[in-house]
Every structure is written in C-alpha cells, then in structure tokens.
Coordinates of C-alpha atoms in Angstrom, one line a residue:
M1 CA -0.3 -0.4 0.0
H2 CA 1.1 3.5 -1.3
L3 CA 2.3 5.3 2.1
S4 CA 0.3 8.5 1.7
I5 CA -2.9 5.9 1.8
D6 CA -1.6 4.0 4.7
L7 CA -1.2 6.8 6.7
L8 CA -4.9 8.6 5.1
Q9 CA -6.5 5.2 6.0
Q10 CA -5.3 5.2 10.0
L11 CA -6.1 8.9 9.7
V12 CA -9.8 8.1 8.6
R13 CA -10.3 5.4 11.5
S14 CA -9.3 7.9 13.8
E15 CA -12.5 10.1 14.6
S16 CA -11.3 13.5 14.3
V17 CA -13.8 16.2 15.1
S18 CA -12.6 20.0 15.6
G19 CA -11.3 19.5 19.3
N20 CA -10.9 16.1 19.3
E21 CA -7.8 15.4 17.3
A22 CA -5.2 14.0 20.0
G23 CA -5.6 10.4 18.1
N24 CA -4.8 11.8 14.8
V25 CA -2.0 13.6 16.3
E26 CA -0.3 10.9 17.6
I27 CA -0.8 8.1 14.3
Y28 CA 0.7 11.0 12.3
A29 CA 3.6 11.6 14.8
E30 CA 4.0 8.1 14.9
F31 CA 4.3 7.6 11.5
A32 CA 7.1 10.6 11.2
R33 CA 9.3 8.7 13.5
R34 CA 8.7 5.8 11.6
H35 CA 10.7 7.8 8.8
G36 CA 13.4 9.2 10.6
L37 CA 12.1 12.0 11.2
E38 CA 11.5 14.1 15.0
P39 CA 8.0 15.3 15.1
V40 CA 7.0 18.3 17.2
V41 CA 3.6 18.0 19.3
D42 CA 1.9 21.4 20.2
G43 CA -1.6 21.2 21.3
R44 CA -3.5 19.2 18.8
N45 CA -0.7 20.2 16.0
V46 CA 2.1 18.5 14.9
W47 CA 4.9 19.2 12.5
F48 CA 8.4 18.1 11.2
E49 CA 10.9 20.4 9.3
R50 CA 13.9 19.0 7.2
R51 CA 16.4 22.0 7.0
V52 CA 19.7 21.5 5.0
N53 CA 20.9 24.9 4.6
D54 CA 20.1 28.4 5.3
G55 CA 17.7 29.4 1.8
P56 CA 13.9 29.4 1.8
A57 CA 11.8 26.8 3.1
I58 CA 8.4 26.0 2.1
L59 CA 5.2 25.0 4.2
L60 CA 2.8 22.3 3.1
N61 CA 0.4 22.2 5.9
S62 CA -3.4 20.5 5.8
H63 CA -6.0 20.2 8.7
I64 CA -6.6 16.8 10.5
D65 CA -10.1 18.1 12.4
T66 CA -13.6 17.3 10.5
V67 CA -16.8 18.4 10.6
K68 CA -19.5 16.2 12.7
A69 CA -20.8 12.8 11.5
G70 CA -24.7 13.9 10.3
P71 CA -27.7 11.5 10.1
T72 CA -27.7 11.2 6.7
W73 CA -24.4 8.7 6.6
T74 CA -25.2 5.5 5.5
R75 CA -21.8 3.5 6.4
D76 CA -19.7 3.7 9.2
P77 CA -18.0 7.2 8.9
W78 CA -14.6 5.9 10.1
D79 CA -14.4 2.8 8.6
G80 CA -11.7 4.0 6.0
A81 CA -12.9 1.6 3.8
I82 CA -11.1 0.9 0.7
E83 CA -13.9 -0.1 -2.3
D84 CA -13.8 0.4 -6.2
G85 CA -10.8 2.6 -5.8
R86 CA -12.2 5.0 -3.2
L87 CA -11.5 5.9 0.5
H88 CA -14.5 6.0 2.6
G89 CA -14.8 7.7 5.4
L90 CA -15.4 10.8 7.2
G91 CA -12.4 13.7 6.3
A92 CA -10.9 11.4 3.7
N93 CA -11.8 14.1 1.2
D94 CA -11.8 16.8 3.5
A95 CA -8.6 17.4 3.7
K96 CA -6.8 14.1 5.4
G97 CA -6.2 13.5 1.9
S98 CA -4.1 16.5 1.8
V99 CA -2.3 16.1 5.2
A100 CA -1.8 12.1 4.0
A101 CA -0.4 13.3 0.4
Q102 CA 1.7 16.3 1.7
F103 CA 3.5 13.6 4.4
A104 CA 4.2 11.3 1.6
A105 CA 5.6 14.1 -0.8
A106 CA 8.3 15.3 1.8
V107 CA 9.4 11.6 2.7
E108 CA 9.7 10.8 -0.5
L109 CA 11.5 14.8 -1.7
I110 CA 14.1 13.6 1.3
A111 CA 14.2 10.1 0.4
Q112 CA 15.5 11.3 -3.3
G113 CA 18.3 13.8 -2.0
W114 CA 15.9 16.9 -2.8
D115 CA 18.5 19.6 -1.6
G116 CA 15.6 22.2 0.2
N117 CA 14.3 23.3 2.9
I118 CA 10.8 22.3 4.2
V119 CA 8.2 22.5 6.9
V120 CA 4.9 19.9 7.1
C121 CA 2.1 20.7 9.4
A122 CA -1.1 19.0 10.3
S123 CA -2.8 21.5 12.1
C124 CA -6.4 21.6 14.1
D125 CA -9.5 23.4 14.6
E126 CA -9.8 24.7 11.0
E127 CA -13.0 23.9 10.7
T128 CA -14.1 26.3 13.5
G129 CA -11.1 28.3 14.5
G130 CA -8.9 28.7 17.7
E131 CA -5.9 26.9 18.1
G132 CA -4.8 25.8 15.4
M133 CA -3.1 27.6 12.6
E134 CA -4.8 30.6 13.6
R135 CA -2.5 30.1 16.8
I136 CA 0.8 28.6 15.8
A137 CA 1.4 30.2 11.9
T138 CA 3.5 33.2 12.6
T139 CA 4.6 32.2 16.5
L140 CA 5.4 28.6 16.8
L141 CA 5.7 26.9 13.0
P142 CA 9.7 27.0 11.9
R143 CA 10.4 30.2 9.7
Y144 CA 8.7 29.6 6.0
D145 CA 9.2 31.4 2.9
A146 CA 6.1 30.1 1.0
A147 CA 2.9 28.0 2.2
L148 CA 0.6 25.4 0.1
I149 CA -2.3 25.3 2.0
G150 CA -4.3 22.1 1.4
E151 CA -8.0 21.2 0.6
P152 CA -9.7 19.5 -1.6
N153 CA -10.1 21.7 -5.2
N154 CA -8.7 19.1 -7.4
F155 CA -5.8 21.2 -7.5
L156 CA -6.8 24.3 -8.8
V157 CA -3.8 27.0 -8.3
A158 CA -6.3 29.1 -6.2
R159 CA -4.0 32.0 -5.0
G160 CA -6.1 34.1 -3.1
Q161 CA -9.6 33.6 -1.1
R162 CA -12.7 36.0 -0.4
G163 CA -12.8 37.5 2.7
L164 CA -15.8 37.0 5.1
I165 CA -18.2 39.2 6.9
K166 CA -20.9 38.1 9.1
C167 CA -23.3 40.5 10.6
W168 CA -27.3 41.9 11.1
I169 CA -29.0 44.1 10.0
N170 CA -31.7 44.7 12.6
I171 CA -34.4 46.9 11.6
P172 CA -36.8 48.8 14.3
G173 CA -40.2 49.6 14.3
R174 CA -43.5 50.2 16.5
R175 CA -46.3 47.8 18.0
G176 CA -49.7 48.3 17.1
H177 CA -52.8 45.9 16.1
A178 CA -52.6 44.5 12.8
S179 CA -56.2 45.5 12.1
R180 CA -55.0 49.4 12.7
P181 CA -51.6 49.1 11.0
W182 CA -50.8 52.9 10.9
Q183 CA -50.9 52.8 14.4
G184 CA -47.6 50.7 14.5
D185 CA -44.4 51.0 12.2
N186 CA -43.6 47.7 10.5
A187 CA -40.3 47.0 11.3
I188 CA -41.1 43.8 8.4
H189 CA -42.2 46.0 6.0
K190 CA -38.7 48.1 5.3
V191 CA -37.0 44.9 4.9
P192 CA -37.5 45.1 0.7
R193 CA -35.8 48.4 1.4
V194 CA -32.7 47.0 2.9
I195 CA -32.1 44.2 0.6
T196 CA -32.8 46.4 -2.4
A197 CA -30.1 48.7 -1.5
L198 CA -27.8 45.6 -0.6
E199 CA -28.0 44.8 -4.2
A200 CA -25.6 46.5 -6.7
P201 CA -24.7 45.1 -10.1
H202 CA -20.7 44.0 -9.2
L203 CA -22.2 41.8 -6.1
N204 CA -23.3 38.4 -6.4
V205 CA -22.2 37.6 -10.3
P206 CA -23.0 34.5 -11.1
N207 CA -20.2 31.8 -11.6
H208 CA -17.5 34.6 -10.8
L209 CA -15.5 33.7 -7.6
D210 CA -13.6 37.0 -8.0
K211 CA -16.7 39.3 -7.5
A212 CA -18.2 40.1 -4.2
T213 CA -21.6 38.5 -2.5
V214 CA -24.0 39.8 -0.2
Q215 CA -26.7 37.1 0.8
V216 CA -29.2 37.8 3.3
T217 CA -29.4 34.2 5.0
M218 CA -31.9 34.2 7.9
I219 CA -35.1 36.7 8.7
E220 CA -36.9 37.1 11.8
G221 CA -39.3 39.2 12.9
G222 CA -42.7 39.9 14.5
T223 CA -44.1 38.5 17.7
Q224 CA -48.0 37.6 16.7
S225 CA -49.9 37.1 13.7
N226 CA -52.2 40.4 14.6
V227 CA -49.6 42.4 16.2
V228 CA -47.5 44.8 13.4
A229 CA -43.9 44.0 13.9
D230 CA -41.8 46.1 16.2
H231 CA -38.5 44.4 14.9
C232 CA -37.1 42.8 12.4
S233 CA -33.6 41.3 12.2
L234 CA -31.5 40.1 8.7
T235 CA -28.8 37.5 9.0
I236 CA -26.2 38.1 6.0
D237 CA -22.9 36.8 4.8
C238 CA -20.6 38.8 2.8
R239 CA -18.0 37.7 0.9
T240 CA -15.2 40.1 -0.1
T241 CA -12.1 40.3 -3.0
P242 CA -9.5 42.9 -3.2
A243 CA -11.3 45.1 -5.4
F244 CA -14.3 45.4 -3.0
D245 CA -12.7 44.4 0.4
N246 CA -14.1 44.4 3.8
T247 CA -14.1 48.1 4.4
Q248 CA -15.7 48.9 1.4
M249 CA -18.2 46.4 2.2
I250 CA -18.7 47.4 5.6
A251 CA -20.0 51.0 3.8
H252 CA -22.2 49.4 1.8
L253 CA -23.8 47.3 4.5
R254 CA -24.2 50.6 6.5
A255 CA -25.9 52.0 3.6
A256 CA -28.7 49.7 3.1
A257 CA -28.9 50.2 6.9
N258 CA -29.5 53.4 7.0
Q259 CA -32.9 53.1 4.0
A260 CA -34.5 51.6 6.9
D261 CA -32.7 53.4 10.0
A262 CA -31.8 50.1 10.8
D263 CA -28.5 49.1 13.2
L264 CA -25.5 47.2 11.5
D265 CA -24.4 44.8 14.1
L266 CA -21.0 43.3 12.7
R267 CA -20.6 39.8 13.8
S268 CA -17.3 38.9 12.0
A269 CA -15.1 41.2 9.8
R270 CA -11.5 39.5 10.6
F271 CA -11.2 37.3 7.7
E272 CA -10.0 39.8 4.6
P273 CA -9.7 38.8 1.4
V274 CA -6.1 37.3 0.4
E275 CA -4.3 37.0 -2.7
T276 CA -0.8 36.1 -3.8
P277 CA 0.5 38.2 -6.8
A278 CA 0.3 36.1 -9.8
D279 CA 4.2 36.4 -10.8
S280 CA 5.5 35.2 -7.7
H281 CA 7.7 32.4 -7.3
L282 CA 5.5 29.5 -5.9
V283 CA 2.2 31.0 -8.6
Q284 CA 4.3 30.5 -11.3
A285 CA 5.7 27.2 -10.4
A286 CA 2.5 25.8 -9.6
M287 CA 1.1 26.8 -13.0
Q288 CA 4.0 25.3 -14.6
V289 CA 3.4 21.9 -13.2
M290 CA -0.1 22.1 -13.4
G291 CA -0.1 23.1 -17.3
V292 CA -2.4 26.4 -16.6
D293 CA -2.4 29.9 -17.7
E294 CA -4.4 31.5 -15.1
P295 CA -4.5 30.8 -11.3
A296 CA -7.9 30.0 -9.2
T297 CA -9.7 31.3 -6.6
F298 CA -10.3 29.4 -3.7
P299 CA -14.7 30.1 -3.3
S300 CA -14.3 29.7 0.9
V301 CA -12.4 30.6 4.0
C302 CA -9.3 28.3 4.7
D303 CA -6.2 28.7 6.1
L304 CA -5.0 30.9 3.8
F305 CA -5.3 33.3 5.7
W306 CA -3.2 32.9 8.5
V307 CA 0.2 32.1 6.0
R308 CA -0.7 35.3 4.2
H309 CA 2.5 37.2 5.2
V310 CA 4.3 34.8 2.3
P311 CA 3.5 34.2 -1.2
A312 CA 0.6 31.0 -0.5
L313 CA -1.6 28.4 -2.2
V314 CA -4.5 26.2 -2.2
M315 CA -3.8 23.3 -3.6
G316 CA -5.3 20.0 -3.0
P317 CA -7.0 16.6 -3.8
G318 CA -10.1 15.8 -3.8
Q319 CA -13.0 17.8 -5.0
P320 CA -15.0 20.4 -2.9
I321 CA -18.5 19.2 -3.9
R322 CA -17.9 16.2 -1.1
S323 CA -16.6 18.1 1.4
H324 CA -19.1 18.2 3.9
Q325 CA -21.1 15.4 2.9
A326 CA -22.5 12.0 4.0
D327 CA -20.8 9.1 2.9
E328 CA -17.3 11.2 2.4
F329 CA -14.6 9.6 -0.1
I330 CA -11.4 10.3 -2.2
L331 CA -10.3 8.5 -4.8
I332 CA -7.0 6.6 -4.5
D333 CA -5.2 7.8 -7.7
E334 CA -6.8 11.2 -6.2
V335 CA -4.2 10.9 -3.3
T336 CA -1.2 9.1 -5.0
E337 CA -1.3 12.4 -7.9
G338 CA -1.4 14.7 -5.2
V339 CA 1.5 13.3 -3.8
E340 CA 3.4 13.8 -7.0
N341 CA 1.8 17.2 -7.4
Y342 CA 3.6 18.4 -4.5
K343 CA 6.6 17.3 -5.2
S344 CA 6.8 18.6 -8.9
I345 CA 5.3 21.9 -7.3
V346 CA 8.1 22.0 -4.6
R347 CA 10.5 21.0 -6.6
N348 CA 10.0 23.6 -9.2
W349 CA 9.5 26.5 -6.8
W350 CA 13.3 25.4 -5.1
Q351 CA 14.4 25.8 -8.5
R352 CA 13.4 29.2 -9.0
V353 CA 14.0 30.7 -5.4
S354 CA 17.5 29.2 -5.4
S355 CA 18.7 30.1 -8.7

C-alpha cells in the first residue's frame, strides 16, 4: 500500500471532529518517527521540518479536524474502507487526503535527495477556528517563505480567497394592532428597502468567484400574527475581494441599513481577502506543473488567511463538492497523484528561488 494511503486510512479510522484531534496527532507523529523524522507536537498540532541550508523553506499544511457526521450517513463514517478505487470516511476528502499526500511528498523528496528546506504541518481547528494555524502560523512554526495549504480543490492553482463578513441588520418598528397598522410601524415592511439597497451590479455575479457577494440568509421578526412587528433582524453573509474589500463592504452595509434607520451589528469581519501575486515564484511554479495559464480563487475561507505574510496557494487532492457531505470519500488515484503534484511544485519552486 502506498505510504499516503496507509497514513490516510489510519487517520480516517481515528475520529477527529474539531477539538478531538489528539488521536490523529499521535498517528501522524508515529508515522514521522517511523521515517526518521522528529515530530513536534503542540496542543493538537503536529509538524516536522527538514532544513539542510540557510535558503528559503516551503510549508506544506493541511488540517486533520473534521465536521461532525450527520444523520444521513449510510455507512460507518470512520471505517476507512477501500472499495472500487475509493477510500471512504469522514475527512477523507476534507482534508486528510491533503494531509497524507503532503506527508508522503515530503518523505519521498527527502529520500530522493532533494536539497531544499521544508516544513510539514498537520493542524487542528480549521473547521471552527481556535488553536490551529490561527495560533501557530506566525509564532510557533519554524520559519518558512512560501506555503501550500491543502484543501480538496482538485489541484486548482488557487492564489487567493475571498474575505468574510458576518453581520446582522436590526430594523426597528413600533407595535400596533394588525387591524390598525397606521398606529404602528411595521419593521418587516421595511425589509425590501434594505435588500434592494444591498443589491448592486458588481455583487452576486454568477459563476465569478473573483466578485464579492452579499446574501441575506435568515430573517427573524414579529411576535404574533395579529401584531404589527416592532423588530426584524436580517442575518447576512458577505464575501469580499481585493477589489471590494471589507472596508468597502461595511460601508455598503451601513448605507443599506440606513434605508430603514436600522442598526448594523458586525459579528465577524476579521477575515480579509487574501491574494498572492500572480508573478510570484510559487504561483508560477504551480501553474507550470499543472499546465494552466490562469490561476484560480478558493471559494471559501481556509487557513490560507493565516499564512498571508508569505506567497501561498490553496491546492489539494479531492473534489470540493464532497466536503461536508454524507458518505464522504476520496479516490485513491487523487491522493497518489497529489503526492506527485506536491513534489513537482516544491521542486519547481525551489529551482526558481535558489537559482
């Protein structure tokens, strides 16, 4: 069995919902020791490095935590079974396939005499935030000068990701009897003004991940069927871009809220859009290896944000549509091909930065 598949199967068979990654950390550390490496464990994170000179180093990172298994699973989420070229189980696709491929790529590079520097890390809490890359990326990990973040995007060369704002717009009103609405002020009736103001031609453009989006995802208002609503709250999800960043989005939200004399309650605005220059050595190396002319954008938010101080990409085996789905799986070939992709990108990057 290929090293990457052996590791992946064992990781999948050990449940690691966010906060419970300790078993995966021990499995990973034991694999590292078995291959002559010296793993460092910090909390629910584990990493190793191989440094042979004073030159730059590249980080390979992905996460070992998973979401919870839902009630629609039709098989044991932790069986790790290999059937018809697929490895099944929770986290196989998102993102233990990347963890295993990165580990095997590093082991093979070292065994093949590659003369560069590498840091490889399996981290926790990507799905929830907390004690993973958010805590260790700039303070505890050994120095690195570029990073490949593993997520299941079929190895698209994703050089950036959109930012994220979560907020509420709280619309005020005044209670009254529904039979005499003029004696009240219906907060729900003001909602169309706000939503209309949120819409703009440059937002919510279909099939364009490089465009910002604003979506009202929940509405809560009113207390009783015969009472004029004295409040209404809109829950809003916003994805920002370098061209329409968090500051611009917040101003847009405030302007929309003002249409109903409403309050804007920002719940989270810390994730700003991230973008690695297209002409960086890492982006150029990955594009050459993958045979593409244009880089892509990662559609969601991942640990790329925490390594934004260096050139970084999101790339990994698997398909995004399988993430967080019941009966998750990854193809064996996707993982083993991923090992070769990671190795080739690292080699190509090293040639560019060390020449």
